Amino acid sequence: MNLEGRKIIVNKSSKELTELLKTPENYKDFMPDGLQKFETKDNGFKFGLQGMPEIALKIDEVNDQKAVLKSASSSLDFSLTATINPISENQTEVQMLFEGKFNPFIKMMVEKPLQNFINTLTDKIEAYK
């Protein structure tokens, strides 16, 4: 299952953005309303949203072209990637891409909430100061 967020322009250099995305604590600022739990770990974080199970993510890779978050649970196989494309010295194009391997039943249950989550992350990153 693949999902895409819209492409956005962030008023930060790609270097500023990659530094921001390397730090687990910073992801709290991008979480949707209804966040009930947020805990950081060495290389990742766990969060809980109202009406959803808790999700643990680890920061797998961050470089000047992408930031990759992967599921920290062995029972779920997915990744969330932010593609990073510098436009100018202080503007960067970003797009969220979700890739997951789910059975058809799980896919049917999670597709819409995941797309909403990606859209919210995109909106929050775009509005981030």
Coordinates of N, CA, C and O in Angstrom, one line a residue:
M1 N 0.9 -1.2 0.0 CA 0.0 0.0 0.0 C 0.9 1.2 0.0 O 1.8 1.4 0.8
N2 N 0.7 2.1 -1.0 CA 1.4 3.3 -1.1 C 0.5 4.5 -1.0 O -0.5 4.5 -1.6
L3 N 0.8 5.5 -0.2 CA 0.1 6.7 0.0 C 1.0 7.9 -0.2 O 2.2 7.8 0.2
E4 N 0.5 9.0 -0.7 CA 1.3 10.2 -0.9 C 0.6 11.4 -0.3 O -0.6 11.6 -0.5
G5 N 1.4 12.3 0.3 CA 0.9 13.6 0.7 C 1.2 14.6 -0.5 O 1.9 14.3 -1.4
R6 N 0.6 15.8 -0.4 CA 0.8 16.8 -1.4 C 2.2 17.3 -1.3 O 2.8 17.3 -0.2
K7 N 2.8 17.8 -2.3 CA 4.1 18.5 -2.3 C 3.9 19.9 -1.7 O 2.9 20.6 -2.1
I8 N 4.8 20.3 -0.8 CA 4.7 21.6 -0.1 C 6.0 22.3 -0.2 O 7.0 21.6 -0.4
I9 N 6.0 23.6 0.0 CA 7.2 24.4 0.1 C 7.4 24.8 1.6 O 6.4 25.4 2.2
V10 N 8.5 24.5 2.2 CA 8.8 24.9 3.5 C 9.8 26.0 3.5 O 10.8 25.9 2.7
N11 N 9.6 27.0 4.3 CA 10.5 28.2 4.3 C 11.7 27.9 5.2 O 11.9 28.6 6.2
K12 N 12.4 26.9 4.9 CA 13.7 26.5 5.6 C 14.6 25.9 4.6 O 14.2 25.4 3.6
S13 N 15.9 26.0 4.8 CA 16.9 25.4 4.0 C 16.8 23.9 4.2 O 16.3 23.4 5.2
S14 N 17.3 23.1 3.2 CA 17.2 21.7 3.4 C 18.1 21.2 4.6 O 17.8 20.3 5.2
K15 N 19.2 22.0 4.8 CA 20.0 21.7 6.0 C 19.3 21.9 7.3 O 19.3 21.0 8.2
E16 N 18.6 23.0 7.4 CA 17.7 23.2 8.6 C 16.7 22.1 8.8 O 16.5 21.7 9.9
L17 N 16.1 21.8 7.7 CA 15.0 20.8 7.7 C 15.6 19.4 8.2 O 15.0 18.7 9.0
T18 N 16.7 19.0 7.6 CA 17.3 17.7 8.0 C 17.7 17.7 9.4 O 17.5 16.7 10.1
E19 N 18.2 18.8 9.9 CA 18.6 18.9 11.3 C 17.4 18.7 12.2 O 17.4 18.0 13.2
L20 N 16.3 19.3 11.8 CA 15.0 19.3 12.5 C 14.5 17.8 12.6 O 14.1 17.3 13.6
L21 N 14.6 17.1 11.4 CA 14.0 15.8 11.3 C 14.9 14.7 11.9 O 14.5 13.5 12.0
K22 N 16.1 15.0 12.4 CA 17.0 14.1 13.0 C 16.7 13.9 14.5 O 17.1 12.9 15.1
T23 N 15.9 14.8 15.0 CA 15.7 14.8 16.5 C 14.3 14.3 16.8 O 13.3 15.0 16.4
P24 N 14.1 13.2 17.5 CA 12.8 12.6 17.8 C 11.9 13.6 18.5 O 10.7 13.6 18.1
E25 N 12.3 14.5 19.4 CA 11.4 15.4 20.1 C 10.7 16.3 19.2 O 9.6 16.8 19.4
N26 N 11.3 16.7 18.0 CA 10.7 17.6 17.1 C 9.5 17.1 16.4 O 8.7 17.9 16.0
Y27 N 9.3 15.8 16.3 CA 8.2 15.3 15.7 C 6.9 15.5 16.4 O 5.8 15.5 15.8
K28 N 7.0 15.8 17.7 CA 5.8 16.2 18.5 C 5.0 17.4 17.9 O 3.8 17.4 17.9
D29 N 5.8 18.3 17.3 CA 5.2 19.5 16.8 C 4.4 19.3 15.5 O 3.6 20.1 15.1
F30 N 4.6 18.1 14.9 CA 3.9 17.8 13.6 C 2.7 16.8 13.8 O 2.1 16.5 12.9
M31 N 2.5 16.4 15.1 CA 1.4 15.5 15.3 C 0.1 16.2 15.2 O -0.1 17.3 15.5
P32 N -0.9 15.4 14.8 CA -2.3 15.9 14.7 C -2.9 16.3 16.1 O -2.4 15.8 17.1
D33 N -3.9 17.1 16.1 CA -4.7 17.3 17.3 C -5.2 16.0 17.8 O -5.4 15.1 17.0
G34 N -5.5 15.9 19.1 CA -5.9 14.6 19.6 C -4.8 13.7 20.0 O -5.0 12.6 20.4
L35 N -3.6 14.3 20.1 CA -2.4 13.5 20.6 C -2.6 13.3 22.0 O -2.8 14.2 22.8
Q36 N -2.5 12.0 22.4 CA -2.7 11.7 23.8 C -1.5 11.2 24.5 O -1.4 11.3 25.7
K37 N -0.5 10.8 23.7 CA 0.8 10.3 24.3 C 1.9 10.6 23.3 O 1.7 10.4 22.1
F38 N 3.0 11.0 23.8 CA 4.2 11.2 23.0 C 5.4 10.9 23.8 O 5.7 11.6 24.8
E39 N 6.2 9.9 23.5 CA 7.4 9.5 24.2 C 8.5 9.4 23.3 O 8.4 8.8 22.2
T40 N 9.7 10.0 23.6 CA 10.8 9.8 22.7 C 11.7 8.7 23.3 O 11.8 8.4 24.5
K41 N 12.5 8.1 22.3 CA 13.5 7.1 22.6 C 14.7 7.5 22.0 O 14.7 8.6 21.3
D42 N 15.8 6.8 22.1 CA 17.1 7.2 21.5 C 17.0 7.6 20.1 O 17.5 8.6 19.7
N43 N 16.4 6.7 19.3 CA 16.4 7.0 17.8 C 15.0 7.0 17.3 O 14.8 6.7 16.1
G44 N 14.0 7.4 18.1 CA 12.6 7.4 17.6 C 11.7 7.9 18.6 O 12.0 8.5 19.6
F45 N 10.4 7.5 18.4 CA 9.4 8.0 19.3 C 8.1 7.1 19.2 O 8.0 6.4 18.2
K46 N 7.3 7.2 20.2 CA 6.0 6.5 20.3 C 4.9 7.5 20.5 O 5.1 8.4 21.3
F47 N 3.8 7.4 19.8 CA 2.7 8.3 20.0 C 1.4 7.6 19.9 O 1.3 6.5 19.4
G48 N 0.4 8.2 20.6 CA -0.9 7.7 20.6 C -1.9 8.8 20.3 O -1.8 9.9 20.8
L49 N -2.8 8.5 19.4 CA -3.8 9.5 19.0 C -5.2 9.0 19.5 O -5.4 7.8 19.6
Q50 N -6.1 9.9 19.8 CA -7.4 9.5 20.2 C -8.0 8.5 19.3 O -8.1 8.7 18.1
G51 N -8.5 7.3 19.8 CA -9.2 6.3 19.0 C -8.3 5.5 18.2 O -8.8 4.7 17.3
M52 N -7.0 5.6 18.3 CA -6.0 4.8 17.5 C -5.1 4.1 18.4 O -4.8 4.5 19.5
P53 N -4.5 2.9 18.0 CA -3.5 2.3 18.8 C -2.2 3.1 18.8 O -2.0 3.9 17.9
E54 N -1.4 2.9 19.8 CA -0.1 3.6 19.8 C 0.8 3.1 18.7 O 0.8 1.9 18.3
I55 N 1.6 4.0 18.1 CA 2.5 3.6 17.0 C 3.9 4.0 17.5 O 4.1 5.2 17.9
A56 N 4.9 3.1 17.3 CA 6.3 3.4 17.6 C 7.0 3.5 16.3 O 6.9 2.6 15.4
L57 N 7.8 4.6 16.1 CA 8.6 4.8 14.9 C 10.0 5.0 15.3 O 10.3 5.6 16.3
K58 N 10.9 4.5 14.4 CA 12.3 4.8 14.6 C 12.8 5.6 13.4 O 12.4 5.4 12.3
I59 N 13.7 6.5 13.7 CA 14.3 7.3 12.6 C 15.4 6.5 12.0 O 16.4 6.2 12.6
D60 N 15.1 6.0 10.8 CA 16.0 5.1 10.1 C 17.1 5.8 9.4 O 18.3 5.3 9.4
E61 N 16.8 6.9 8.7 CA 17.8 7.6 7.9 C 17.4 9.0 7.7 O 16.2 9.3 7.4
V62 N 18.3 9.9 7.8 CA 18.0 11.3 7.5 C 19.3 11.8 6.8 O 20.4 11.8 7.3
N63 N 19.0 12.3 5.5 CA 20.1 12.9 4.8 C 19.6 14.1 4.0 O 18.4 14.5 4.3
D64 N 20.3 14.7 3.1 CA 19.9 15.9 2.5 C 18.8 15.7 1.4 O 18.3 16.6 0.8
Q65 N 18.4 14.4 1.2 CA 17.4 14.1 0.2 C 16.1 13.5 0.8 O 15.1 13.5 0.2
K66 N 16.3 12.9 2.0 CA 15.1 12.3 2.6 C 15.3 12.1 4.1 O 16.4 12.0 4.6
A67 N 14.1 11.9 4.7 CA 14.1 11.5 6.1 C 13.1 10.2 6.2 O 12.0 10.3 5.7
V68 N 13.7 9.1 6.6 CA 12.9 7.9 6.6 C 12.6 7.4 8.1 O 13.5 7.2 8.9
L69 N 11.3 7.2 8.3 CA 10.9 6.7 9.6 C 10.3 5.3 9.3 O 9.6 5.1 8.3
K70 N 10.7 4.3 10.2 CA 10.2 3.0 10.0 C 9.5 2.5 11.2 O 9.8 3.0 12.3
S71 N 8.6 1.6 11.1 CA 7.9 1.0 12.2 C 8.9 0.3 13.1 O 9.8 -0.4 12.7
A72 N 8.7 0.6 14.4 CA 9.6 -0.1 15.4 C 9.0 -1.4 15.9 O 9.6 -2.1 16.6
S73 N 7.8 -1.7 15.3 CA 7.2 -3.0 15.7 C 7.4 -4.0 14.6 O 7.2 -3.7 13.4
S74 N 7.9 -5.2 15.0 CA 8.1 -6.3 14.0 C 6.8 -6.8 13.3 O 6.9 -7.4 12.3
S75 N 5.7 -6.5 14.0 CA 4.4 -7.0 13.4 C 3.8 -6.1 12.3 O 3.0 -6.5 11.6
L76 N 4.4 -4.9 12.2 CA 3.9 -4.0 11.2 C 5.1 -3.6 10.3 O 6.2 -3.2 10.8
D77 N 4.9 -3.7 9.0 CA 6.0 -3.4 8.1 C 5.7 -2.2 7.3 O 4.9 -2.3 6.3
F78 N 6.2 -1.0 7.7 CA 5.9 0.2 6.9 C 7.0 1.2 7.1 O 7.8 1.1 8.1
S79 N 7.0 2.1 6.2 CA 7.9 3.3 6.3 C 7.2 4.5 5.9 O 6.3 4.5 5.1
L80 N 7.7 5.6 6.5 CA 7.1 7.0 6.1 C 8.4 7.8 5.8 O 9.3 8.0 6.6
T81 N 8.4 8.3 4.5 CA 9.5 9.0 4.0 C 9.1 10.4 3.7 O 8.1 10.6 3.0
A82 N 9.9 11.4 4.1 CA 9.8 12.8 3.7 C 10.9 13.0 2.6 O 12.1 12.9 3.0
T83 N 10.5 13.2 1.4 CA 11.5 13.6 0.4 C 11.8 15.1 0.5 O 10.9 15.9 0.8
I84 N 13.1 15.4 0.4 CA 13.6 16.7 0.6 C 14.2 17.2 -0.7 O 15.2 16.6 -1.1
N85 N 13.7 18.3 -1.3 CA 14.2 18.8 -2.5 C 14.5 20.3 -2.4 O 13.5 21.1 -2.4
P86 N 15.8 20.7 -2.2 CA 16.0 22.2 -2.1 C 15.6 22.9 -3.3 O 15.8 22.5 -4.4
I87 N 14.9 24.1 -3.1 CA 14.5 24.9 -4.2 C 15.4 26.2 -4.2 O 15.8 26.6 -5.3
S88 N 15.7 26.7 -3.1 CA 16.6 27.9 -3.0 C 17.3 27.8 -1.6 O 17.2 26.8 -0.9
E89 N 18.0 28.8 -1.3 CA 18.8 28.9 -0.1 C 18.0 28.7 1.2 O 18.4 28.1 2.1
N90 N 16.7 29.2 1.1 CA 15.8 29.1 2.3 C 14.4 28.5 2.0 O 13.5 28.9 2.7
Q91 N 14.3 27.7 0.9 CA 13.1 27.1 0.6 C 13.3 25.7 0.2 O 14.3 25.4 -0.6
T92 N 12.5 24.7 0.7 CA 12.7 23.3 0.4 C 11.3 22.7 0.0 O 10.3 23.0 0.7
E93 N 11.3 21.9 -1.0 CA 10.0 21.2 -1.3 C 10.1 19.8 -0.6 O 11.1 19.2 -0.5
V94 N 8.9 19.5 0.0 CA 8.8 18.3 0.9 C 7.6 17.5 0.4 O 6.5 18.1 0.2
Q95 N 7.7 16.2 0.4 CA 6.5 15.4 0.1 C 6.6 14.1 1.0 O 7.7 13.5 1.1
M96 N 5.5 13.8 1.7 CA 5.4 12.6 2.5 C 5.0 11.4 1.7 O 4.0 11.5 1.0
L97 N 5.7 10.3 1.8 CA 5.4 9.1 1.1 C 5.3 7.9 2.1 O 6.2 7.7 2.9
F98 N 4.2 7.2 2.1 CA 4.0 6.1 3.0 C 4.0 4.8 2.2 O 3.4 4.7 1.1
E99 N 4.8 3.8 2.7 CA 4.8 2.5 2.0 C 4.6 1.4 3.1 O 5.4 1.4 4.0
G100 N 3.6 0.6 2.9 CA 3.4 -0.4 3.9 C 2.9 -1.7 3.3 O 2.3 -1.7 2.2
K101 N 3.3 -2.8 4.0 CA 2.8 -4.1 3.5 C 1.8 -4.6 4.5 O 2.1 -5.0 5.6
F102 N 0.5 -4.6 4.1 CA -0.6 -5.0 4.9 C -1.5 -5.9 4.2 O -1.6 -5.9 2.9
N103 N -2.1 -6.8 4.9 CA -3.1 -7.7 4.2 C -4.3 -6.8 3.9 O -4.5 -5.7 4.4
P104 N -5.2 -7.3 2.9 CA -6.3 -6.5 2.4 C -7.2 -6.0 3.5 O -7.7 -4.9 3.4
F105 N -7.5 -6.8 4.6 CA -8.4 -6.4 5.6 C -7.8 -5.2 6.4 O -8.5 -4.2 6.6
I106 N -6.5 -5.3 6.8 CA -5.9 -4.2 7.5 C -5.8 -3.0 6.6 O -6.1 -1.9 7.1
K107 N -5.5 -3.2 5.4 CA -5.4 -2.1 4.4 C -6.7 -1.3 4.4 O -6.7 -0.1 4.5
M108 N -7.8 -2.0 4.3 CA -9.1 -1.4 4.2 C -9.4 -0.6 5.5 O -9.9 0.5 5.4
M109 N -8.9 -1.1 6.7 CA -9.2 -0.4 7.9 C -8.3 0.9 8.1 O -8.7 1.9 8.7
V110 N -7.0 0.8 7.6 CA -6.1 1.9 8.0 C -5.8 2.9 6.8 O -5.3 3.9 7.1
E111 N -6.3 2.6 5.6 CA -6.0 3.5 4.5 C -6.4 4.9 4.7 O -5.7 5.9 4.6
K112 N -7.7 5.1 5.1 CA -8.2 6.5 5.2 C -7.6 7.2 6.4 O -7.2 8.3 6.3
P113 N -7.5 6.5 7.6 CA -6.9 7.2 8.7 C -5.4 7.6 8.4 O -4.9 8.6 8.8
L114 N -4.7 6.7 7.7 CA -3.3 7.0 7.4 C -3.2 8.1 6.4 O -2.3 9.0 6.6
Q115 N -4.1 8.2 5.4 CA -4.0 9.3 4.5 C -4.3 10.6 5.2 O -3.7 11.6 5.0
N116 N -5.3 10.6 6.2 CA -5.6 11.8 7.0 C -4.4 12.2 7.8 O -4.0 13.4 8.0
F117 N -3.7 11.2 8.4 CA -2.5 11.4 9.2 C -1.4 12.1 8.3 O -0.8 13.1 8.7
I118 N -1.2 11.6 7.2 CA -0.2 12.1 6.2 C -0.5 13.5 5.9 O 0.3 14.4 5.8
N119 N -1.8 13.8 5.6 CA -2.2 15.1 5.2 C -2.0 16.1 6.4 O -1.6 17.3 6.2
T120 N -2.3 15.7 7.6 CA -2.0 16.5 8.8 C -0.6 16.8 9.0 O -0.2 17.9 9.3
L121 N 0.3 15.8 8.9 CA 1.7 16.0 9.0 C 2.2 17.0 8.0 O 3.0 17.9 8.3
T122 N 1.7 16.8 6.7 CA 2.1 17.7 5.7 C 1.7 19.2 6.0 O 2.5 20.1 5.9
D123 N 0.5 19.4 6.5 CA 0.0 20.7 6.9 C 0.8 21.3 8.0 O 1.2 22.5 7.9
K124 N 1.2 20.5 9.0 CA 1.9 21.0 10.1 C 3.4 21.3 9.7 O 3.9 22.3 10.2
I125 N 4.0 20.5 8.9 CA 5.3 20.8 8.4 C 5.3 22.1 7.6 O 6.2 22.9 7.7
E126 N 4.3 22.3 6.8 CA 4.2 23.4 5.9 C 4.1 24.7 6.8 O 4.6 25.8 6.5
A127 N 3.3 24.6 7.9 CA 3.1 25.8 8.7 C 4.2 26.0 9.8 O 4.1 27.0 10.5
Y128 N 5.1 25.1 9.9 CA 6.1 25.1 10.9 C 7.0 26.4 10.8 O 7.5 26.7 9.7
K129 N 7.2 27.0 11.9 CA 8.1 28.2 11.9 C 9.4 28.0 12.5 O 9.6 27.3 13.5

